[in-house]
Short mmCIF file of C-alpha atoms in Angstrom, two decimals:
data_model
loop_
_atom_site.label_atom_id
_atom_site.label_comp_id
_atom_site.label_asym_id
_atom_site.label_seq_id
_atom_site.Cartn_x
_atom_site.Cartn_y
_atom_site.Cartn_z
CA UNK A 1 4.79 -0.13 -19.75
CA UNK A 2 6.87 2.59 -20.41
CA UNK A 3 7.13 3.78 -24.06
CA UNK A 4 4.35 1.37 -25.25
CA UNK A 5 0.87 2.44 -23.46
CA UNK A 6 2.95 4.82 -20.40
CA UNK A 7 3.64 7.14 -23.26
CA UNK A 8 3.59 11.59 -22.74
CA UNK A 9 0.80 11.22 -25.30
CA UNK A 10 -1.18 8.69 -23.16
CA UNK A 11 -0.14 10.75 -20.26
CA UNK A 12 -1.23 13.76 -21.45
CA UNK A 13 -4.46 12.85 -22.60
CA UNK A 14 -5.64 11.24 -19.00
CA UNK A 15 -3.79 14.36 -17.31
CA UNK A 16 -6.31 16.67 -19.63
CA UNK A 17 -9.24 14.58 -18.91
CA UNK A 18 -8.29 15.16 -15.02
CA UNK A 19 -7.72 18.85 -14.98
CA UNK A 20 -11.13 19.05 -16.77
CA UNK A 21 -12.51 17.16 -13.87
CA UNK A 22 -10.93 19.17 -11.32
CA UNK A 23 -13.06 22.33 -13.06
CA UNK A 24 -16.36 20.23 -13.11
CA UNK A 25 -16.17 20.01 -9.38
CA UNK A 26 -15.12 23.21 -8.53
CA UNK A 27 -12.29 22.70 -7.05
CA UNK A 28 -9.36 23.67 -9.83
CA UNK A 29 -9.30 27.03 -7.79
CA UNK A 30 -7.48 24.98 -4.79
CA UNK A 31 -4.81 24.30 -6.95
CA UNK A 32 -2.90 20.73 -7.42
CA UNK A 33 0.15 19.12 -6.00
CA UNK A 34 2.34 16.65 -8.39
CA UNK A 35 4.69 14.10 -7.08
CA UNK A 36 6.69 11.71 -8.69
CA UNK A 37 9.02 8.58 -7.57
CA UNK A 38 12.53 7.30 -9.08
CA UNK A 39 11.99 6.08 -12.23
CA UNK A 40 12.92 6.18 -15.26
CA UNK A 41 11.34 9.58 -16.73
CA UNK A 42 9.07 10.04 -13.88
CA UNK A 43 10.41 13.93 -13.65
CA UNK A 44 9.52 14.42 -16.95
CA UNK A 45 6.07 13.04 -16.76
CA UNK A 46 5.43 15.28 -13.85
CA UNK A 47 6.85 18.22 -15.46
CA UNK A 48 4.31 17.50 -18.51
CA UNK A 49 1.27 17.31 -16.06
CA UNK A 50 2.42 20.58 -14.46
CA UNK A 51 2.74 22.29 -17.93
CA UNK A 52 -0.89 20.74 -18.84
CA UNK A 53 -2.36 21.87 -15.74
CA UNK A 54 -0.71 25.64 -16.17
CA UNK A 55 -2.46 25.85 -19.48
CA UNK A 56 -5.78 24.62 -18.30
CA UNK A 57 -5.28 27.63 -15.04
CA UNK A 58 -4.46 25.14 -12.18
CA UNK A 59 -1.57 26.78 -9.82
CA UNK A 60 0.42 23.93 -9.32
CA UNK A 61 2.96 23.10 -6.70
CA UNK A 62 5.51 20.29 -8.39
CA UNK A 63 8.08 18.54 -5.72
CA UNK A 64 11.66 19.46 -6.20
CA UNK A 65 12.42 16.40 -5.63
CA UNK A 66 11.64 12.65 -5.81
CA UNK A 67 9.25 12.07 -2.82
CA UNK A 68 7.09 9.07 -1.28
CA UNK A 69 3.38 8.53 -2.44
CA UNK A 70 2.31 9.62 0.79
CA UNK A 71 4.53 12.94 1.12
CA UNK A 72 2.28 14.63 -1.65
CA UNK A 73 -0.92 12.91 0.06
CA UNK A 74 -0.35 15.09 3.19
CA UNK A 75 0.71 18.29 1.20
CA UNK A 76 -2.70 17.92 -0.70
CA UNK A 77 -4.22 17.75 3.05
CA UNK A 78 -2.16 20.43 4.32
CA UNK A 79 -2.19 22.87 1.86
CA UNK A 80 -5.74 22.11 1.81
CA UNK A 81 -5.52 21.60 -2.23
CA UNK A 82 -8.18 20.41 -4.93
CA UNK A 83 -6.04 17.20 -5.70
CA UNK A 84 -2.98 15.46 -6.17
CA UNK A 85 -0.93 13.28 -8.49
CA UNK A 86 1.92 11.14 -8.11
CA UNK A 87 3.90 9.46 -11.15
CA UNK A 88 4.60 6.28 -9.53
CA UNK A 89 4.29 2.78 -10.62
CA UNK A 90 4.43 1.93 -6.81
CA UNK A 91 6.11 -2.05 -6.16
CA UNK A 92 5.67 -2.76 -9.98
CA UNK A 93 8.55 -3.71 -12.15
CA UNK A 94 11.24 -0.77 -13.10
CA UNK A 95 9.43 -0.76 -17.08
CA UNK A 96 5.86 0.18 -15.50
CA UNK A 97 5.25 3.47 -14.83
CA UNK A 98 1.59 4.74 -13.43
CA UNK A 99 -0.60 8.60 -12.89
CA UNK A 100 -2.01 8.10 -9.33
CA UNK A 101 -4.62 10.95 -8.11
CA UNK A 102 -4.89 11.86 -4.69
CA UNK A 103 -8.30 13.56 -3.50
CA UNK A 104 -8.57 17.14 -1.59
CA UNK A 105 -9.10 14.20 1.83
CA UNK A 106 -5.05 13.11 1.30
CA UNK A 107 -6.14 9.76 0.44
CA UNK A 108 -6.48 7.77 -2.62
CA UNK A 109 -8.89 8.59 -5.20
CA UNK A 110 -12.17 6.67 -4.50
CA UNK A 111 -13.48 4.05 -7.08
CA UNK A 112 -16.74 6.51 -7.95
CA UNK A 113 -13.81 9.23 -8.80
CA UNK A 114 -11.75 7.08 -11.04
CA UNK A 115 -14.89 5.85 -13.03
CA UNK A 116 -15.69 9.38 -13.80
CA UNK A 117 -12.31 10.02 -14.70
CA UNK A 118 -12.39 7.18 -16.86
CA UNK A 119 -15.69 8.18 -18.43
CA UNK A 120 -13.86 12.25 -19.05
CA UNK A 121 -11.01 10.63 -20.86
CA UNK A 122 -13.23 8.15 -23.48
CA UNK A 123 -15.13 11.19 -23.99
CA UNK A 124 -12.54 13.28 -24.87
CA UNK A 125 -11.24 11.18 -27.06
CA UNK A 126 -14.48 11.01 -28.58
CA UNK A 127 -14.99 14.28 -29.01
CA UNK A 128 -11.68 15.19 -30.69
CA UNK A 129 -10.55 17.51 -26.78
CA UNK A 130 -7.52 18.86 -27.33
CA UNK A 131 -4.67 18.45 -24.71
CA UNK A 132 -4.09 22.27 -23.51
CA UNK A 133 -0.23 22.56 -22.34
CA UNK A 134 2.40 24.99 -22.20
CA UNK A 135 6.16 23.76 -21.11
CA UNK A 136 7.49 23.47 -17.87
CA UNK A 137 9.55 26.98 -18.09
CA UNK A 138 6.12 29.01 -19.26
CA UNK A 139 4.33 27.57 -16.56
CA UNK A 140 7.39 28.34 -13.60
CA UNK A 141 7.58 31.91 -15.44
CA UNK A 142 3.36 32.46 -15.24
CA UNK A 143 3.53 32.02 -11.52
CA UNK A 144 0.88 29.11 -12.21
CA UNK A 145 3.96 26.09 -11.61
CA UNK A 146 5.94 26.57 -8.36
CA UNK A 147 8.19 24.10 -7.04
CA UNK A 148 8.15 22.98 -3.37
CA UNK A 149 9.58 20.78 -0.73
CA UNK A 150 6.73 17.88 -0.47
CA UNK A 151 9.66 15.94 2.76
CA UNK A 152 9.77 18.71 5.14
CA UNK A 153 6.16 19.30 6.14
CA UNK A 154 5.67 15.43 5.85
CA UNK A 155 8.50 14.71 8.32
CA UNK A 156 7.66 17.11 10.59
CA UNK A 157 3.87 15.33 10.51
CA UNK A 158 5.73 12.05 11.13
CA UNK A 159 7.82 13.66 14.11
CA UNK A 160 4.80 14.89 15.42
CA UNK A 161 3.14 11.07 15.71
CA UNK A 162 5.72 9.13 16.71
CA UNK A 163 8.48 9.78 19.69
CA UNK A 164 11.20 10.07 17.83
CA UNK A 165 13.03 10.81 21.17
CA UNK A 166 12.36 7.93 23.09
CA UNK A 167 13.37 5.63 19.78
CA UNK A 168 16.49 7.81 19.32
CA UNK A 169 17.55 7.31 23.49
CA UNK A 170 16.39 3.84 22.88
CA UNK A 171 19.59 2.11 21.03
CA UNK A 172 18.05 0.39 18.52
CA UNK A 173 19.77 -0.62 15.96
CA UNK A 174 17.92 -0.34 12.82
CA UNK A 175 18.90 -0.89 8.91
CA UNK A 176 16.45 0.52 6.48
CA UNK A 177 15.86 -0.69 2.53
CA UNK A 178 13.91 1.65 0.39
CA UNK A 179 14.72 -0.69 -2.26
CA UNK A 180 16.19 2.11 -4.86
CA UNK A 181 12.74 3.97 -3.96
CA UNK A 182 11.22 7.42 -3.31
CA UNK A 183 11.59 6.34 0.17
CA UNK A 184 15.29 6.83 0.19
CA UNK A 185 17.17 9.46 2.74
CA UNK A 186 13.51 9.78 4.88
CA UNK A 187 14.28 7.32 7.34
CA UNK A 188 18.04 8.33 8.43
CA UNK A 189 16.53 12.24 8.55
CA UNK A 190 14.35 11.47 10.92
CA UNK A 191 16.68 8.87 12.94
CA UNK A 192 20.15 9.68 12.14
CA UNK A 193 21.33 6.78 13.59
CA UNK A 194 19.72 4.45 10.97
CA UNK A 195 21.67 2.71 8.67
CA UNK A 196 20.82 2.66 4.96
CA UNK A 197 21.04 0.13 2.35
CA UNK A 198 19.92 0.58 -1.75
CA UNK A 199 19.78 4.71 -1.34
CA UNK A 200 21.21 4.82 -4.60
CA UNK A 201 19.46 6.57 -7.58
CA UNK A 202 19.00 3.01 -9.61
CA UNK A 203 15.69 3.08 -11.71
CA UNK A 204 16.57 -0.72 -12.19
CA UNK A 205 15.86 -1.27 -8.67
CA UNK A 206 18.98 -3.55 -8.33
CA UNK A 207 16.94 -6.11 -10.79
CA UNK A 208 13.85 -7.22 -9.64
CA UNK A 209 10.24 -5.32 -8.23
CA UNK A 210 10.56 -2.66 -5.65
CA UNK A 211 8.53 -5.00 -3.51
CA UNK A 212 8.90 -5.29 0.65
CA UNK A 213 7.85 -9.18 0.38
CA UNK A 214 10.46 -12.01 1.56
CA UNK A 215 11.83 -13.25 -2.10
CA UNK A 216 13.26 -9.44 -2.43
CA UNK A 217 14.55 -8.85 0.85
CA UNK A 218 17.48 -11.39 1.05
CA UNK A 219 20.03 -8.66 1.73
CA UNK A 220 18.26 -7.04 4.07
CA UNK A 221 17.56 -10.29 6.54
CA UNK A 222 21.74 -11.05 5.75
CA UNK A 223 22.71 -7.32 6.65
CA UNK A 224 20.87 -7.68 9.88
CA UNK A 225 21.85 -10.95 10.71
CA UNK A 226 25.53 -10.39 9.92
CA UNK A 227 25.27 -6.91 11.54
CA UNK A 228 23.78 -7.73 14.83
CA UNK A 229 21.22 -5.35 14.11
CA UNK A 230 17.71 -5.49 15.88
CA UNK A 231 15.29 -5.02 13.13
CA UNK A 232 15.28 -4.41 9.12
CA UNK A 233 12.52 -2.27 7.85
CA UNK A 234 12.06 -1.87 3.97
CA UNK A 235 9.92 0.57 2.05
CA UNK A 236 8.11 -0.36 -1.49
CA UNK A 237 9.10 2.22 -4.74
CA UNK A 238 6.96 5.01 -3.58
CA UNK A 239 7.50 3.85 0.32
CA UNK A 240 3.84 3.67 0.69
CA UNK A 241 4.28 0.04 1.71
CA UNK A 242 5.79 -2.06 4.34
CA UNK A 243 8.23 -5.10 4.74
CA UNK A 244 9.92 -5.75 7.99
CA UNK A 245 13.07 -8.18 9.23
CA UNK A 246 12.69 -8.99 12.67
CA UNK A 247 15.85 -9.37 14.67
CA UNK A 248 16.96 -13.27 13.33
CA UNK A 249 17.24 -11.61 9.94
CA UNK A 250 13.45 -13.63 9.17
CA UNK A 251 10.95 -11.82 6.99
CA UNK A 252 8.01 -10.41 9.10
CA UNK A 253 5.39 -10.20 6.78
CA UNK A 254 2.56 -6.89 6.88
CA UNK A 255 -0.07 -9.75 8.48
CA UNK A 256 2.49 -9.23 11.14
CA UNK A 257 3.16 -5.75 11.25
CA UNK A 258 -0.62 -4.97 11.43
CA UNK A 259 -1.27 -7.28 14.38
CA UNK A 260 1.96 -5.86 16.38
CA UNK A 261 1.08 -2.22 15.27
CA UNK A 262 -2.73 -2.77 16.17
CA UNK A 263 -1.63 -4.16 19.58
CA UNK A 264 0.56 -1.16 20.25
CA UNK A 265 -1.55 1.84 18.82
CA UNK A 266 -4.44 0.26 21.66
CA UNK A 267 -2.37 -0.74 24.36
CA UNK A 268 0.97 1.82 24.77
CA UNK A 269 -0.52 4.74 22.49
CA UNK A 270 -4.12 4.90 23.84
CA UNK A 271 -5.98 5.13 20.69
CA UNK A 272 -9.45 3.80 19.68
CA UNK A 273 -11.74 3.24 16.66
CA UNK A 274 -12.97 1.11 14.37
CA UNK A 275 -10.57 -1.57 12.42
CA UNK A 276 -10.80 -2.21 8.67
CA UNK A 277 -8.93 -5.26 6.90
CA UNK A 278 -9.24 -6.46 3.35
CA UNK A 279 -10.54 -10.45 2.50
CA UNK A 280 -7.24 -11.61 2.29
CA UNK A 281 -6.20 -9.79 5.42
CA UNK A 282 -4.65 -12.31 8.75
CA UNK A 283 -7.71 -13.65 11.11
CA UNK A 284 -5.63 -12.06 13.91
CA UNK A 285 -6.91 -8.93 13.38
CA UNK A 286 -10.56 -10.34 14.17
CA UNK A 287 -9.12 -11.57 16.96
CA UNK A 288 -7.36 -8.85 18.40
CA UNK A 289 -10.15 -6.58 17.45
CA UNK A 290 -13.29 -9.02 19.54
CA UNK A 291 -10.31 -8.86 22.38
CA UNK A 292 -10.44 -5.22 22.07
CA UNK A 293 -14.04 -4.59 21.94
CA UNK A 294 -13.25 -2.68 18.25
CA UNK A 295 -15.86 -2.78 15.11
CA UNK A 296 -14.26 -4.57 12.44
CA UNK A 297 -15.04 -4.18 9.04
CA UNK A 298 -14.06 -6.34 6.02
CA UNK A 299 -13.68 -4.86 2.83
CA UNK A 300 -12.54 -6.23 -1.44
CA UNK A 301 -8.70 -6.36 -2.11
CA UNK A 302 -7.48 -2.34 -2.23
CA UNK A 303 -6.43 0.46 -0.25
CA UNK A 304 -8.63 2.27 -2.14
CA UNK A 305 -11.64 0.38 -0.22
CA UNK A 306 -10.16 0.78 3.68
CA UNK A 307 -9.94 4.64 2.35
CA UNK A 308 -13.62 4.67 1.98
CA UNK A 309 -14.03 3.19 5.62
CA UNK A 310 -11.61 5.65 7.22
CA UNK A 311 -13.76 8.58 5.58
CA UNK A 312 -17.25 7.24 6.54
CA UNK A 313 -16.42 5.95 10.08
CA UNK A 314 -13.95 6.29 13.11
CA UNK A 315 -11.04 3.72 11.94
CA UNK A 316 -8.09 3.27 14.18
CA UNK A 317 -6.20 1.32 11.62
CA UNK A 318 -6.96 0.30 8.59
CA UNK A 319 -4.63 -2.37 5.97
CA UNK A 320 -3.97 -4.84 3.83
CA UNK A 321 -2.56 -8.34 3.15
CA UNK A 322 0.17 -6.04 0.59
CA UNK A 323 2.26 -4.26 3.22
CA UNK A 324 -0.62 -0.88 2.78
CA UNK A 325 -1.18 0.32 6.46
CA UNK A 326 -2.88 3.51 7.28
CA UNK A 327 -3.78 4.94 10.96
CA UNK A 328 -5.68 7.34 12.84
CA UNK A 329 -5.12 10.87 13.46
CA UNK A 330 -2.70 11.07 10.04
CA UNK A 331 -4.14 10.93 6.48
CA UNK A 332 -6.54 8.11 5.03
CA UNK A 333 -3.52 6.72 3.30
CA UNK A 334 -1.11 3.66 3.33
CA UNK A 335 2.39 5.22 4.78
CA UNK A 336 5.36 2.92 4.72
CA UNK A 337 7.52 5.49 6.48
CA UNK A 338 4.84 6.37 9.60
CA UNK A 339 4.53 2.41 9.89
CA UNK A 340 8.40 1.82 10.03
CA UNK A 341 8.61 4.36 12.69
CA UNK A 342 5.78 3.06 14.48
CA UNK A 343 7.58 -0.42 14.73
CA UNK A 344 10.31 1.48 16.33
CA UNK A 345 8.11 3.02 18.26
CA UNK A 346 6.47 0.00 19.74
CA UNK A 347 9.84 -1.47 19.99
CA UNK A 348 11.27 1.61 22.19
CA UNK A 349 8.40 1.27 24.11
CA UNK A 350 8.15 -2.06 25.10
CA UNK A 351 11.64 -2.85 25.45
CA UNK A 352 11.37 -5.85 23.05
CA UNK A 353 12.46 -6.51 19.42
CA UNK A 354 9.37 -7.35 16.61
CA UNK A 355 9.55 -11.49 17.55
CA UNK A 356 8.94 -11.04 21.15
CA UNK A 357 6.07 -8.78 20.11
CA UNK A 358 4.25 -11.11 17.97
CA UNK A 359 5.04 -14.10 19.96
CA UNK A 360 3.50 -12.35 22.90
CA UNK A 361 0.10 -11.20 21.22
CA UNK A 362 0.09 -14.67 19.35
CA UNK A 363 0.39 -16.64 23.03
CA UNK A 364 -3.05 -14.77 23.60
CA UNK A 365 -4.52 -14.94 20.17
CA UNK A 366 -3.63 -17.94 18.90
CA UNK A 367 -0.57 -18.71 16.62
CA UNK A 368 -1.71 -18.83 12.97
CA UNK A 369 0.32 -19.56 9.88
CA UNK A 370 -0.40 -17.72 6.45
CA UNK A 371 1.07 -18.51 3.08
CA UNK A 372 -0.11 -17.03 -0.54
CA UNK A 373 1.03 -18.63 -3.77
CA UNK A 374 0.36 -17.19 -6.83
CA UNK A 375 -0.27 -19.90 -10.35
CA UNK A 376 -0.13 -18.82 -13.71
CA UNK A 377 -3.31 -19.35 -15.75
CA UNK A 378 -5.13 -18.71 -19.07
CA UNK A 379 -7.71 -15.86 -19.29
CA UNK A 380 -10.23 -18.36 -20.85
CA UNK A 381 -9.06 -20.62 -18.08
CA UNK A 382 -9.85 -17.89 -15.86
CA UNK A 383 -13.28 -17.40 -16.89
CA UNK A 384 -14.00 -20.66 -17.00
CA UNK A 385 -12.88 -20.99 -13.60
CA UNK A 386 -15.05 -18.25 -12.34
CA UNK A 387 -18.29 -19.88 -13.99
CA UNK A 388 -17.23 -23.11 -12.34
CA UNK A 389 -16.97 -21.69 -8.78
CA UNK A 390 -19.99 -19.01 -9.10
CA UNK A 391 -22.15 -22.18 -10.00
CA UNK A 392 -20.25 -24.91 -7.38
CA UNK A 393 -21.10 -25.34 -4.25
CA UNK A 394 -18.44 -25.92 -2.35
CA UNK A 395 -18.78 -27.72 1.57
CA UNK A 396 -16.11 -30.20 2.15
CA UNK A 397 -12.25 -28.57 1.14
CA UNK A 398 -9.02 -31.13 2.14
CA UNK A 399 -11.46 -33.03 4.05
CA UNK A 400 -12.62 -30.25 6.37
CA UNK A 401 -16.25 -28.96 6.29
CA UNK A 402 -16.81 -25.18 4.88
CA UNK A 403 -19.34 -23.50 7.56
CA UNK A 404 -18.75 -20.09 5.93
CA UNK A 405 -18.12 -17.94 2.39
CA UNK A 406 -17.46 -14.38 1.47
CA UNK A 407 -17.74 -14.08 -2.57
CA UNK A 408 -16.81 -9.94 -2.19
CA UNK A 409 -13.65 -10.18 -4.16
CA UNK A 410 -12.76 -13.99 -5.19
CA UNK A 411 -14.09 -16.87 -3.73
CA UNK A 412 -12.98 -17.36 0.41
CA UNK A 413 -14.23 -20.44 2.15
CA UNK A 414 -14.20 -20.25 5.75
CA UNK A 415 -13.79 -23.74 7.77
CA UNK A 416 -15.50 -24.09 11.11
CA UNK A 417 -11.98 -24.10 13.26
CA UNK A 418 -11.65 -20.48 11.41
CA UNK A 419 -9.03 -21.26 9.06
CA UNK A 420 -9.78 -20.14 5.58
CA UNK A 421 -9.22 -20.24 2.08
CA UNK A 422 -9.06 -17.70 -0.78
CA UNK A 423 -9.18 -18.39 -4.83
CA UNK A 424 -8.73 -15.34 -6.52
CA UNK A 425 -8.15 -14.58 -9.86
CA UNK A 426 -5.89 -11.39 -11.02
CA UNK A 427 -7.91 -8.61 -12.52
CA UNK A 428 -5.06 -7.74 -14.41
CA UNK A 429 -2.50 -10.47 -14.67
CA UNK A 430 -3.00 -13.99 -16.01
CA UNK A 431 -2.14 -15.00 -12.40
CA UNK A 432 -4.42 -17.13 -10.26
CA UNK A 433 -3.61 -16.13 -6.43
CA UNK A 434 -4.29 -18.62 -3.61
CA UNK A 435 -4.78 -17.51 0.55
CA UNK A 436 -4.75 -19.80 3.42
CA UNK A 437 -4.37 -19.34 6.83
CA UNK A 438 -4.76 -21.96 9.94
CA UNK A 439 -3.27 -22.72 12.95
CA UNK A 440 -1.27 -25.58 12.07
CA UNK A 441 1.17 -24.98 8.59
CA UNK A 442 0.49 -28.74 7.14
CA UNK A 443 -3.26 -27.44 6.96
CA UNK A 444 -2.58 -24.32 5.36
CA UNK A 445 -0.11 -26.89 2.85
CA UNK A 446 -3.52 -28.98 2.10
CA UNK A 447 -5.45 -26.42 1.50
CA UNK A 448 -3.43 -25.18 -1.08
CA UNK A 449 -3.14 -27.91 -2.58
CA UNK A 450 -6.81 -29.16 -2.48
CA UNK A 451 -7.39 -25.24 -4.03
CA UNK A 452 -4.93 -26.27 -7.43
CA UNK A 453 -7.53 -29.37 -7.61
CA UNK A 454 -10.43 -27.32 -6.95
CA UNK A 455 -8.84 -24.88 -9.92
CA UNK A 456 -7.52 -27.11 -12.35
CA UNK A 457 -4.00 -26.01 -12.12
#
């Protein structure tokens, strides 16, 4: 939290660690990029790491501006730089605040990256290192700090993906909710028709989590519904997630939004490759993927994971149950921004709002139901839970017979009409999170509950 661990002395002492990384590998001489979102202080942090990475000899472009996570991704790809970081605490709540580094690929750092950061800053700490930093004017007055606009080249990659014509010509009505975020203005500069809601600079974020999920998205679903409009899209605190109202003013949750955005990057944009989802993902992506003839691969909870995929094979679309989408043919990176204009996109296209979309794919596929419910729970209850279901074995859940599991990340038992069900406890909360998904909701309902019984809670 901010001003207890997300301190400048914390900050400074993992933004040391990484510039000494940077020189390990040889790539300091490509020079950073630094982001940051709205928060509270999140300028200043950035300005610290740019005044810590003058002194160490990094040329540094800071934004000028707040910006979205994936903004300074593709300026790290473009400007073909050594790496990037973006102060961001993402969809946590307005006291976290976070240091995110972004690889010389535009993507997420990779978990082998982030160990041996790890490992740089214990050691330095060991060893006594000594942050090296100068201030934010010495470093704009060396040359070594320059400011830059991180928006423009990143909308004019986005105008370049989507047709922003044919959604322009299209009359769609659209309302978009960066929640308070970094997110805010990029939507309506692009589409200047698009209405705006929660632009304003609040680093509150109107009182609860800069989060696209249903519980914070009430005004959203009543300004479209009230409004007439045809769909509400909504963008996460560094608008490198996705929530979506469809035209009744009902949520449309990212399980959703993948299978409508898979459907249309195959079908109306031409596009093929491989398809990556995480455990917790919807099981209509497997279907739409066997219907497409598409490899599908299945990765642990983390965009960090469908990052590795999209770098080691030929991904079409990669994403995750959390509203984190990424595509082909832009950056290996989660973009709320390209996803909400692909929506439009597919909407412009087709002539039909997000509901008729689904419903469609979902007449072919199968219509499944999906609900998540997160239980508090005791970390020695948590470990005690883990021994219990590492040593159970587990073949009869709600009366149904388990013909499948997948122990990557948590414990997901797979019944033989495909529906599924996933225990997993937080890594870093004292949260225990519960998946189902089946065709009919009272299953989904008993699975739920049978998984509270299975868990003790």
């Amino acid at each position: 939290m901010i001003a207890d661990t997300f301190t400048f002395e914390n900050l400074s002492v993992v933004a040391q660690a990484t510039m000494d990384y940077l020189h390990d590998k040889k790539v300091a001489q490509k020079g950073l990029v630094i982001g940051y979102d709205r928060r509270f202080l999140s300028r200043e942090f950035a300005e610290r790491v740019a005044g810590i990475a003058a002194a160490n000899g990094i040329e540094t472009r800071l934004s000028e501006s707040y910006t979205p996570t994936p903004a300074v991704s593709w300026a790290v790809h473009e400007m073909g730089a050594g790496a990037g970081i973006m102060i961001t605490a993402s969809h946590n709540p307005p006291s976290y605040n976070g240091f995110k580094v972004k690889e010389s690929f535009g993507g997420s750092a990779r978990p082998s990256t982030t160990r041996v950061l790890e490992q740089m800053v214990a050691r330095n700490l060991a060893e006594g290192r000594q942050v090296q930093a100068v201030t934010l004017a010495e470093g704009l007055e060396s040359g070594k700090v320059r400011y830059f606009d991180a928006g423009a080249p990143y909308l004019a990659q986005l105008g370049s993906y989507v047709d922003l014509e044919l959604i322009r010509s299209s009359g769609i009505k659209a309302v978009a909710d960066p929640m308070f975020g970094a997110g805010c203005g990029f939507l309506p500069r692009l589409l200047p028709g698009v209405v705006e809601i929660h632009g304003s600079e609040n680093p509150a974020f109107g009182g609860h989590p800069p989060e696209p999920i249903g519980e914070h998205l009430g005004e959203l679903s009543q300004v479209v519904a009230d409004g007439f409009f045809d769909v509400g899209l909504a963008l996460d605190g560094d608008a490198d997630r996705i929530g979506a109202v469809d035209e009744k003013g009902e949520y449309f949750s990212s399980h959703r939004i993948f299978t409508v955005l898979l459907r249309h990057l195959y079908e109306r944009k031409g596009l093929r490759g491989g398809v990556v989802k995480t455990v917790s993902t919807t099981q209509m992506i497997d279907r739409l993927a066997e219907r497409y003839g598409l490899q599908l691969f299945e990765t642990p909870i983390g965009f960090k994971h469908i990052c590795e995929m999209m770098l080691e094979h030929d991904i079409l679309m990669g994403g995750e149950e959390s509203g984190g989408l990424g595509v082909k043919g832009h950056i290996p990176e989660r973009d709320g921004v390209l996803m909400a204009l692909l929506l439009l996109e597919a909407m412009a296209m087709s002539g039909k709002g997000l509901r008729a979309l689904l419903e469609e794919t979902m007449d072919e596929i199968g219509h499944f139901h999906y609900r998540r419910i997160d239980v508090p729970i005791a970390v020695p209850a948590k470990r005690q839970l883990l021994e219990k279901l590492r040593g159970d074995t587990v073949s009869v859940i709600a009366g149904y017979r388990v013909a499948a599991t997948n122990f990557s990340d948590g414990f997901k038992y797979i019944l033989e009409d495909g529906a599924w069900l996933l225990i997993r406890p937080s890594g870093t909360e004292p949260v225990l999170r519960l998946y189902s998904e089946a065709m009919e909701p009272d299953k989904v309902a008993s699975l739920l509950e049978a998984a509270k019984r299975i868990a003790g809670v």
